[in-house]
Coordinates of C-alpha atoms in Angstrom, one line a residue:
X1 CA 141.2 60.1 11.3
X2 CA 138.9 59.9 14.1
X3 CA 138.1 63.7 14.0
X4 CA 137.3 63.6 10.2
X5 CA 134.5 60.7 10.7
X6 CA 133.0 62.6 13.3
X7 CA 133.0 65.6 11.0
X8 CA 131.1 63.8 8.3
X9 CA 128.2 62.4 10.9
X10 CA 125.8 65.1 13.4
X11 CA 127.8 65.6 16.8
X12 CA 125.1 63.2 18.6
X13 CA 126.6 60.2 16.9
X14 CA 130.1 59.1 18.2
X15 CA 130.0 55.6 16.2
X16 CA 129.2 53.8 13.0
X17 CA 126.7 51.8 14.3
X18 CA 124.6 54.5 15.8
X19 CA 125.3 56.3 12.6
X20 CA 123.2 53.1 11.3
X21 CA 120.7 53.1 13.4
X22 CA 120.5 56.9 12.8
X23 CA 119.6 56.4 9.4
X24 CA 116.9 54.2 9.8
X25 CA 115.5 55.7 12.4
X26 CA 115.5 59.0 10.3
X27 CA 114.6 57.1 6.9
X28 CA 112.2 54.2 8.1
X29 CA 111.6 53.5 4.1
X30 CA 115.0 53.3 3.6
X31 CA 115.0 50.2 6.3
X32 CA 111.8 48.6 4.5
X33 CA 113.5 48.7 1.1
X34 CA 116.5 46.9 2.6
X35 CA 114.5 44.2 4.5
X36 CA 112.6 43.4 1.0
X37 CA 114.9 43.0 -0.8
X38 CA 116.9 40.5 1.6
X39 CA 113.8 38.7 1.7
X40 CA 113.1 38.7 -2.3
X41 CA 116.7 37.3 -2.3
X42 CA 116.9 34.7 0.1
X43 CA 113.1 33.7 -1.7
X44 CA 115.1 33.0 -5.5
X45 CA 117.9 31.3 -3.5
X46 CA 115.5 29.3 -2.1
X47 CA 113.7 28.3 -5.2
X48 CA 116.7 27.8 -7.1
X49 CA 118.3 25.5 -4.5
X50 CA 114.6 23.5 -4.6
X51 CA 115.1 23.6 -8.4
X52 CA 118.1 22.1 -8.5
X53 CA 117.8 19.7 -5.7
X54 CA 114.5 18.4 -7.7
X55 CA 116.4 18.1 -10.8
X56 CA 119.4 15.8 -9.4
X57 CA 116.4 13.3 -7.8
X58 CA 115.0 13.6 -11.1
X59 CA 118.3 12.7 -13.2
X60 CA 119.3 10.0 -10.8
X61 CA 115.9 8.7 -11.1
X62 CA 116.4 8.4 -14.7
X63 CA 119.3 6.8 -15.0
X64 CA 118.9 4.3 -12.5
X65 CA 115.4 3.1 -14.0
X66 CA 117.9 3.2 -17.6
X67 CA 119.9 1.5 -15.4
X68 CA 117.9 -0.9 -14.6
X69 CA 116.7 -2.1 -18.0
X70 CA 120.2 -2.2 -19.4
X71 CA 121.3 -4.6 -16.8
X72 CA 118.2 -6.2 -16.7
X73 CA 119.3 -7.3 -20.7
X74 CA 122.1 -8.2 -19.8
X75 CA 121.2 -10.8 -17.3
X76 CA 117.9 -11.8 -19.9
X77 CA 121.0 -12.6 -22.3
X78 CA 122.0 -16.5 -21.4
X79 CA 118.1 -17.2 -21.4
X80 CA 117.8 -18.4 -25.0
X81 CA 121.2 -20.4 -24.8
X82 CA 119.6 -22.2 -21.5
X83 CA 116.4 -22.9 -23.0
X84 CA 117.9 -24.8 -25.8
X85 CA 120.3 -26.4 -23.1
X86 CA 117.0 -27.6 -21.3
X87 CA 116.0 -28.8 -24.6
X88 CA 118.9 -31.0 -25.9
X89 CA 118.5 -32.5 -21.5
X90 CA 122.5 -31.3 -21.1
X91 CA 124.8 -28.7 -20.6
X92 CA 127.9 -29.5 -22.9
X93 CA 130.8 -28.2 -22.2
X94 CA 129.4 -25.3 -20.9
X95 CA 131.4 -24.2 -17.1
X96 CA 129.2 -23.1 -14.2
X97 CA 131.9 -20.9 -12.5
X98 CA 130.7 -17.3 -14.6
X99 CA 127.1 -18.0 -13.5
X100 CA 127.7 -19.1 -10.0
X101 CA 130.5 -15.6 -9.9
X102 CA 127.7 -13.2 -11.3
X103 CA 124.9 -14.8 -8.2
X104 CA 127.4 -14.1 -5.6
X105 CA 127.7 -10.3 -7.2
X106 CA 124.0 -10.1 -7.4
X107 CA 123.8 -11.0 -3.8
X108 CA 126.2 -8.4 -2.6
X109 CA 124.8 -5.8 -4.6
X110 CA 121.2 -6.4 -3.2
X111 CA 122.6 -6.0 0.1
X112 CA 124.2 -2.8 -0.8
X113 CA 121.2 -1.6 -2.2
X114 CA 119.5 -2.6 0.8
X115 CA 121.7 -1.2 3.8
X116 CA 122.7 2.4 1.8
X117 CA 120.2 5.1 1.7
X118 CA 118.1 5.9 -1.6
X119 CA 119.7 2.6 -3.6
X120 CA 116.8 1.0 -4.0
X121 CA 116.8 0.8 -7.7
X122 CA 120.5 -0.7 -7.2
X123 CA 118.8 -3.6 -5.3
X124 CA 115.8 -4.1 -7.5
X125 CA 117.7 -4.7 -11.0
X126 CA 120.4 -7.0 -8.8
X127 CA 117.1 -9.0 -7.1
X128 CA 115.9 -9.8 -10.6
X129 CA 119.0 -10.5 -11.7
X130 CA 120.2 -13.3 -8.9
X131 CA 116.8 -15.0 -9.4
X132 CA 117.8 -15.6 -13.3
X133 CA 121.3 -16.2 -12.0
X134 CA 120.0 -18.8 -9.5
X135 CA 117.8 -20.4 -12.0
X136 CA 121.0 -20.6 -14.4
X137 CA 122.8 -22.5 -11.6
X138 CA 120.1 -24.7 -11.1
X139 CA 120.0 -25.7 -14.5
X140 CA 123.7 -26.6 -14.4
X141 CA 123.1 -28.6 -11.1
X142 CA 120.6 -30.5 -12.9
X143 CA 121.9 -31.2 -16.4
X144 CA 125.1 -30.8 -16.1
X145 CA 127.7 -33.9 -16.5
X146 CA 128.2 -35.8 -13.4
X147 CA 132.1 -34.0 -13.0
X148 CA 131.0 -30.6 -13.7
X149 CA 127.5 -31.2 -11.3
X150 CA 130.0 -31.9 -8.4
X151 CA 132.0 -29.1 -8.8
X152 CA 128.6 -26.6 -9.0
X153 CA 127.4 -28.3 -6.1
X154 CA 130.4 -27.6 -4.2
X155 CA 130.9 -24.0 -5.8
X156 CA 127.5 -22.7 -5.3
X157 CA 127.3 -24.2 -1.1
X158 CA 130.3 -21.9 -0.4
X159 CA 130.2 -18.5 -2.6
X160 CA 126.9 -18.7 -2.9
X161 CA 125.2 -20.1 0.6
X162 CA 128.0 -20.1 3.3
X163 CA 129.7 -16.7 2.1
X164 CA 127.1 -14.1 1.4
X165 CA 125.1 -15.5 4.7
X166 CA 128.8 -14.9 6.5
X167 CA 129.0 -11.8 5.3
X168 CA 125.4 -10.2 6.0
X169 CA 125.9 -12.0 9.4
X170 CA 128.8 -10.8 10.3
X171 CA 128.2 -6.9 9.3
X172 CA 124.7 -6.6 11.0
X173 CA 126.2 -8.2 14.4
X174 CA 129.7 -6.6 14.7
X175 CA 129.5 -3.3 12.7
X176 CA 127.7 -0.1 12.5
X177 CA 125.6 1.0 8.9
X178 CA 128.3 3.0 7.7
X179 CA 130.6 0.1 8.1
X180 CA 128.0 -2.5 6.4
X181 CA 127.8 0.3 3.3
X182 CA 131.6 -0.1 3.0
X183 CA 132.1 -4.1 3.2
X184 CA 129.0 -4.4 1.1
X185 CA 130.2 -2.0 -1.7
X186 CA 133.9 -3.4 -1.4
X187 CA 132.9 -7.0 -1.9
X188 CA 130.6 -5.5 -4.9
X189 CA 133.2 -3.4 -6.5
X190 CA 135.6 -6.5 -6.2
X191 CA 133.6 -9.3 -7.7
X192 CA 132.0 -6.8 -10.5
X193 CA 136.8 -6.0 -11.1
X194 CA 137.1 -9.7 -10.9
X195 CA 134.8 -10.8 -13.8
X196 CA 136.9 -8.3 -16.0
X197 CA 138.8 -11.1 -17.0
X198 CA 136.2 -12.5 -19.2
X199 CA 135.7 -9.9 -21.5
X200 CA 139.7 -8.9 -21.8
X201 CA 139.9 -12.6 -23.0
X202 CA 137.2 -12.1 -25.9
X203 CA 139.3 -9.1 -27.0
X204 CA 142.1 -10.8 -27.0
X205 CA 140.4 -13.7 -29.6
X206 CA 138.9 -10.8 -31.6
X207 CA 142.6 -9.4 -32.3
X208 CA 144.0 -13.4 -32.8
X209 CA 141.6 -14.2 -34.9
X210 CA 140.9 -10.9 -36.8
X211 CA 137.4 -12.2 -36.7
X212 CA 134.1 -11.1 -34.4
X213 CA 132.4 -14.3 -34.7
X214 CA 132.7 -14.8 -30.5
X215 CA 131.7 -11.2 -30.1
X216 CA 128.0 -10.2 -30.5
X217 CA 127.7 -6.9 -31.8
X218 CA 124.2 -6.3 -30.0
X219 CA 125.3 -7.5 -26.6
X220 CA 128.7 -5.1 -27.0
X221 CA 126.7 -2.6 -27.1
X222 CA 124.7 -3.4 -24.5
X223 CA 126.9 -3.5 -22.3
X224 CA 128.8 -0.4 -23.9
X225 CA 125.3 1.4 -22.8
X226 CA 124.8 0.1 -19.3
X227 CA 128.5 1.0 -18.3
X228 CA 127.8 4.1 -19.8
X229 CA 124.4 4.7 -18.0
X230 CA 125.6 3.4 -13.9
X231 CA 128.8 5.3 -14.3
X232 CA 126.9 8.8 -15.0
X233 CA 124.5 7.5 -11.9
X234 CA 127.7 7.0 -10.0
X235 CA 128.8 10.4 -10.8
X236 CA 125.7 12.2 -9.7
X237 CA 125.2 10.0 -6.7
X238 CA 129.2 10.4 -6.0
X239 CA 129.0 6.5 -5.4
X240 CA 132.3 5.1 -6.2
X241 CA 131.7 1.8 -5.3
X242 CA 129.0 2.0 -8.9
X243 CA 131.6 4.2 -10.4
X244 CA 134.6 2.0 -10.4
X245 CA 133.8 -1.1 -12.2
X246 CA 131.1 0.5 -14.6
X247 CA 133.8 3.2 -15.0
X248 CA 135.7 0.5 -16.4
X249 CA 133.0 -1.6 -18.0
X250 CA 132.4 1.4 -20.0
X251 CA 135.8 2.0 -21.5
X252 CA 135.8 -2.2 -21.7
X253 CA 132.8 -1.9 -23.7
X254 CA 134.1 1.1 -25.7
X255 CA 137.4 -0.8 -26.6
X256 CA 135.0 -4.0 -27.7
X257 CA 132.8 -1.6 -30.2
X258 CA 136.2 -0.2 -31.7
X259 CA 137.7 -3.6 -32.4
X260 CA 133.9 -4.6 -33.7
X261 CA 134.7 -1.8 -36.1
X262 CA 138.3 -2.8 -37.0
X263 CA 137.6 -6.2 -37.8
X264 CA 133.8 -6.7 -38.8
X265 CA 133.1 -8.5 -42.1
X266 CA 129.7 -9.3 -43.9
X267 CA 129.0 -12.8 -43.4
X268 CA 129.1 -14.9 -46.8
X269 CA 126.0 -17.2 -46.9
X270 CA 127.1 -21.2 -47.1
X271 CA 124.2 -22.3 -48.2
X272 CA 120.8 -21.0 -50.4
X273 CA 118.4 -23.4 -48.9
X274 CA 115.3 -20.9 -47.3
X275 CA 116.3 -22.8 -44.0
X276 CA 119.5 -21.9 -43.6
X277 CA 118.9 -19.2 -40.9
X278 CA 117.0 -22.0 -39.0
X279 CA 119.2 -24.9 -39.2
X280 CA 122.2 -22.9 -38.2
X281 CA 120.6 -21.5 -34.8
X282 CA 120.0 -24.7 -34.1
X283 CA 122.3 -26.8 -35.2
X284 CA 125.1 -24.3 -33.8
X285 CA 123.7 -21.9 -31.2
X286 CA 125.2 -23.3 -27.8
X287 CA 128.9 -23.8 -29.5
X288 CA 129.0 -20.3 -31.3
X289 CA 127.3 -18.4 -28.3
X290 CA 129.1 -20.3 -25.8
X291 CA 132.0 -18.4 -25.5
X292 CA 130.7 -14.8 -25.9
X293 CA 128.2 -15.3 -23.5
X294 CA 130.7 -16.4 -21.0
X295 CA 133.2 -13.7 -21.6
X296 CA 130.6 -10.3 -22.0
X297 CA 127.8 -10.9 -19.6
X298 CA 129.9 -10.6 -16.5
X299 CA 130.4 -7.4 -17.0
X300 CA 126.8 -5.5 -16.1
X301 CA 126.9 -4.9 -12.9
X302 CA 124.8 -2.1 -10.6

């Protein structure tokens, strides 16, 4: 085998390589063409890699600012119940523990936001919504019945002031930043799993009742579109701590929008007086949207 590889280069070229360099040196063009065209190629992967690099910012930009509106509706969606509870001086028979639940989750979510690289929209949306959060707990603290005030006091001073100051203590003291991502998104993941509750419960009285009088077609699909929306950020940001509960928010929210489907009837008018509309928002508001605004909010979560 050797002899024949000899035979096929000139007699002053005993190896491969300087059969190589013979060629160049004897076609210097040859040597041009090849370098140009490397460079031409390395050039388009270049552009194509900064192409599609600028496109994944740009998608997760997108859907974290869609993101952040969705949530930031959900949150919005107890404001017109607790204005009227302002109103009548009283909070019913309302319970603080969902509100006081979702401003622990807020908090966590900040600091997630805050201590994991290029999350700041997961921070922003979860800021704005523990300040409405804290504002709904105030409210209950205030006009809440003397029982129920008591037992938001004492909720609120240890899942909401000891805990989350334990917690962002405890992290930046003891462990490094990529332990501080984990706790943070852990605690996230599992408040955001524990409120899931709420919304299987509302399901459950949509199928007893054959009726969706407790579930709000509008704020279904809300929340339908803001699972939808963090879970396809999760994706593209391979964040599985996002992923996981708005994974399931979404199907949640799908499930809610089929059984809206199965058992949605046109509402028969009671009355023909031109104030009906009126006198039923207020004379029935706080019971009606009591419960579904208990059982679906919970569920928006960065």
């Amino acid at each position: 085998m050797s002899s024949s590889l000899t035979s096929l280069v000139p007699s002053d070229v005993k190896t491969l390589s300087e059969f190589g360099n013979f060629r160049e040196h004897s076609n210097p063009n040859i040597a041009v063409d090849l370098q140009s065209k490397n460079l031409h190629t390395s050039s388009e992967f270049f552009f194509l890699q900064l192409v599609y690099s600028l496109s994944m910012v740009t998608l997760v930009t997108i859907f974290g600012l869609l993101g952040n509106i969705t949530t930031g509706l959900v949150y919005l969606s107890p404001a017109k119940t607790f204005w009227h509870i302002v109103q009548r001086g009283s909070t019913e028979e309302f319970d603080s523990l969902p509100y006081v639940v979702k401003l622990l989750n807020g908090y966590m979510w900040v600091y997630y936001g805050l201590v994991k690289p290029n999350s700041i929209l997961v921070a922003t949306i979860n800021g704005f919504g523990a300040v409405l959060e804290l504002i709904y707990v105030i409210i209950f603290l205030i006009l809440a019945p003397p029982r129920m005030r008591v037992i938001t006091a004492i909720l609120f001073g240890i899942l909401d002031v000891v805990f989350p100051v334990a917690v962002v203590l405890i992290s930046q003291l003891s462990f490094n930043r990529e332990m501080q991502i984990n706790i943070s998104g852990f605690l996230s993941l599992l408040f955001s799993v524990a409120t899931y509750g709420s919304p299987l419960s509302i399901m459950k009285t949509v199928v007893t009742t054959k009726s969706v009088e407790y579930m709000p077609f509008l704020l279904s699909f809300i929340l339908f579109i803001n699972g939808l929306t963090w879970t396809v950020y999760a994706v593209l940001t391979r964040d599985w701590f996002i992923g996981i509960p708005n994974g399931s928010g979404f199907v949640l929210g799908t499930a809610q929008l089929v059984l809206y489907a199965m058992y949605w009837k046109p509402k028969q008018p009671k009355r023909t007086s031109d104030n009906v509309e009126d006198d039923w928002q207020h004379e029935h508001l706080i019971a009606d949207s009591g419960p579904s605004l208990k059982n679906n909010e919970s569920r928006a979560d960065a």
